[in-house]
Amino acid sequence: MVTEACKKNQVTVNGQVAKPSKEVFATDKITFRKDQITRVITVLDIPPSRVGPKLVDIYRKDETPIESFEHLELLKLSKEHYRRAGEGRPTKKDRRDLDEYGNETFDDLD
């Protein structure tokens, strides 16, 4: 997954486009885009060998702005408001109901 992102020039290290074989050192800033958020990671140290996912946070610092996550939440809420998940495309009946709703006048209520 990361190799493909590097080949598409979506990963930068210290502002320069990175290839999959790029060596990373301590204090390097890695920038990449995931889930419509541009994330910024600073490398604190390089582990001596492979480590499990629980220990990765010891060697990196996430400097992604909080505003990016708030923007993602707003996007999710707007998508849910427009059409619920699993409902698919609007049917002809749904569209006609929406058209009728928009064409109602206040004179009909009297």
PDB file of N, CA and C in Angstrom, residues 45-53 55-56 59:
ATOM      1  N   ASP A  45      12.904   8.358  16.236  1.00  0.00           N
ATOM      2  CA  ASP A  45      14.043   7.445  16.313  1.00  0.00           C
ATOM      3  C   ASP A  45      13.760   6.249  15.417  1.00  0.00           C
ATOM      4  N   ILE A  46      14.775   5.523  15.056  1.00  0.00           N
ATOM      5  CA  ILE A  46      14.626   4.321  14.237  1.00  0.00           C
ATOM      6  C   ILE A  46      14.785   3.111  15.161  1.00  0.00           C
ATOM      7  N   PRO A  47      13.821   2.181  15.163  1.00  0.00           N
ATOM      8  CA  PRO A  47      13.942   1.008  16.025  1.00  0.00           C
ATOM      9  C   PRO A  47      15.065   0.084  15.539  1.00  0.00           C
ATOM     10  N   PRO A  48      15.707  -0.636  16.454  1.00  0.00           N
ATOM     11  CA  PRO A  48      16.802  -1.527  16.051  1.00  0.00           C
ATOM     12  C   PRO A  48      16.321  -2.718  15.212  1.00  0.00           C
ATOM     13  N   SER A  49      15.086  -3.126  15.409  1.00  0.00           N
ATOM     14  CA  SER A  49      14.506  -4.221  14.622  1.00  0.00           C
ATOM     15  C   SER A  49      13.014  -3.957  14.488  1.00  0.00           C
ATOM     16  N   ARG A  50      12.323  -4.873  13.856  1.00  0.00           N
ATOM     17  CA  ARG A  50      10.884  -4.693  13.681  1.00  0.00           C
ATOM     18  C   ARG A  50      10.179  -4.683  15.036  1.00  0.00           C
ATOM     19  N   VAL A  51       9.149  -3.847  15.133  1.00  0.00           N
ATOM     20  CA  VAL A  51       8.394  -3.746  16.382  1.00  0.00           C
ATOM     21  C   VAL A  51       6.915  -3.927  16.078  1.00  0.00           C
ATOM     22  N   GLY A  52       6.174  -4.271  17.108  1.00  0.00           N
ATOM     23  CA  GLY A  52       4.735  -4.450  16.961  1.00  0.00           C
ATOM     24  C   GLY A  52       4.020  -3.112  16.875  1.00  0.00           C
ATOM     25  N   PRO A  53       2.746  -3.151  16.490  1.00  0.00           N
ATOM     26  CA  PRO A  53       1.998  -1.903  16.327  1.00  0.00           C
ATOM     27  C   PRO A  53       1.840  -1.087  17.614  1.00  0.00           C
ATOM     28  N   LEU A  55       4.091  -0.546  19.819  1.00  0.00           N
ATOM     29  CA  LEU A  55       5.329   0.174  20.128  1.00  0.00           C
ATOM     30  C   LEU A  55       5.705   1.219  19.079  1.00  0.00           C
ATOM     31  N   VAL A  56       4.970   1.313  17.999  1.00  0.00           N
ATOM     32  CA  VAL A  56       5.308   2.248  16.924  1.00  0.00           C
ATOM     33  C   VAL A  56       5.240   3.692  17.406  1.00  0.00           C
ATOM     34  N   TYR A  59       8.351   5.672  18.446  1.00  0.00           N
ATOM     35  CA  TYR A  59       9.323   6.100  17.446  1.00  0.00           C
ATOM     36  C   TYR A  59       8.803   7.175  16.488  1.00  0.00           C
TER      37      TYR A  59
END
